[in-house]
Amino acid sequence: MREARGNEAGEPEPGARRAENETGRQGEPRVKTALIDDEQVKARNIDVEAYKGVVSLSGFVDSKSEADRAVLLAQKVDGVKSVNDDMHVRP
């Protein structure tokens, strides 16, 4: 009996997961650029992660309005399906 490999076993071919990750993360630089280009948001304080159109923003901001603005900017980026707001307002 031969052992199933790659797609025969229902698993991705070698390198397929890497390609999927690269494709899934394409939104990160576009979202970060949108934050950097905005004068109301301090982008250096916000971390951006993206996977398959879902963007997560984390870090510390000076106000709720800054966090809201960052979420709005991220939502406007082409390919973004949803945005998770994990930012914290500094006390």
mmCIF file of C-alpha atoms in Angstrom, residues 22-84:
data_model
loop_
_atom_site.group_PDB
_atom_site.id
_atom_site.type_symbol
_atom_site.label_atom_id
_atom_site.label_comp_id
_atom_site.label_asym_id
_atom_site.label_seq_id
_atom_site.Cartn_x
_atom_site.Cartn_y
_atom_site.Cartn_z
ATOM 1 C CA GLU A 22 2.132 35.746 1.036
ATOM 2 C CA THR A 23 -1.174 36.322 -0.730
ATOM 3 C CA GLY A 24 -3.081 36.599 2.522
ATOM 4 C CA ARG A 25 -0.723 39.180 3.965
ATOM 5 C CA GLN A 26 -0.665 41.548 0.995
ATOM 6 C CA GLY A 27 -2.983 43.961 2.803
ATOM 7 C CA GLU A 28 -0.495 44.720 5.566
ATOM 8 C CA PRO A 29 1.719 47.175 3.663
ATOM 9 C CA ARG A 30 -1.283 48.862 2.021
ATOM 10 C CA VAL A 31 -3.004 49.405 5.367
ATOM 11 C CA LYS A 32 0.219 50.601 7.006
ATOM 12 C CA THR A 33 0.752 53.051 4.133
ATOM 13 C CA ALA A 34 -2.798 54.393 4.552
ATOM 14 C CA LEU A 35 -2.108 54.972 8.255
ATOM 15 C CA ILE A 36 1.271 56.614 7.588
ATOM 16 C CA ASP A 37 -0.226 58.940 4.972
ATOM 17 C CA ASP A 38 -2.878 60.219 7.387
ATOM 18 C CA GLU A 39 -1.969 63.204 9.572
ATOM 19 C CA GLN A 40 -4.460 62.302 12.325
ATOM 20 C CA VAL A 41 -3.007 58.851 13.017
ATOM 21 C CA LYS A 42 0.372 58.082 14.605
ATOM 22 C CA ALA A 43 1.057 54.975 12.531
ATOM 23 C CA ARG A 44 4.325 54.136 14.268
ATOM 24 C CA ASN A 45 2.309 53.197 17.367
ATOM 25 C CA ILE A 46 -0.049 50.849 15.519
ATOM 26 C CA ASP A 47 0.830 47.305 14.500
ATOM 27 C CA VAL A 48 -0.920 45.865 11.451
ATOM 28 C CA GLU A 49 -1.488 42.191 10.733
ATOM 29 C CA ALA A 50 -3.557 40.892 7.840
ATOM 30 C CA TYR A 51 -4.615 37.488 6.659
ATOM 31 C CA LYS A 52 -7.133 36.696 3.923
ATOM 32 C CA GLY A 53 -8.696 40.147 4.058
ATOM 33 C CA VAL A 54 -9.001 40.300 7.845
ATOM 34 C CA VAL A 55 -6.888 43.093 9.319
ATOM 35 C CA SER A 56 -5.983 43.382 12.998
ATOM 36 C CA LEU A 57 -4.820 46.710 14.384
ATOM 37 C CA SER A 58 -3.076 46.709 17.753
ATOM 38 C CA GLY A 59 -0.953 49.028 19.829
ATOM 39 C CA PHE A 60 -1.517 52.237 21.742
ATOM 40 C CA VAL A 61 -3.210 55.409 20.523
ATOM 41 C CA ASP A 62 -3.780 58.794 22.144
ATOM 42 C CA SER A 63 -7.578 58.835 21.776
ATOM 43 C CA LYS A 64 -10.632 56.842 20.800
ATOM 44 C CA SER A 65 -11.010 59.102 17.758
ATOM 45 C CA GLU A 66 -7.493 58.147 16.597
ATOM 46 C CA ALA A 67 -8.383 54.454 16.910
ATOM 47 C CA ASP A 68 -11.665 55.002 15.063
ATOM 48 C CA ARG A 69 -9.829 56.860 12.290
ATOM 49 C CA ALA A 70 -7.292 54.025 11.938
ATOM 50 C CA VAL A 71 -10.117 51.473 11.629
ATOM 51 C CA LEU A 72 -11.879 53.631 9.024
ATOM 52 C CA LEU A 73 -8.681 53.985 6.974
ATOM 53 C CA ALA A 74 -8.035 50.248 7.110
ATOM 54 C CA GLN A 75 -11.608 49.471 6.016
ATOM 55 C CA LYS A 76 -11.141 51.645 2.922
ATOM 56 C CA VAL A 77 -8.116 49.664 1.691
ATOM 57 C CA ASP A 78 -8.882 47.480 -1.309
ATOM 58 C CA GLY A 79 -9.174 43.810 -0.369
ATOM 59 C CA VAL A 80 -9.911 44.392 3.318
ATOM 60 C CA LYS A 81 -12.997 42.427 4.361
ATOM 61 C CA SER A 82 -13.019 43.243 8.070
ATOM 62 C CA VAL A 83 -10.948 45.023 10.712
ATOM 63 C CA ASN A 84 -10.331 43.890 14.294
#
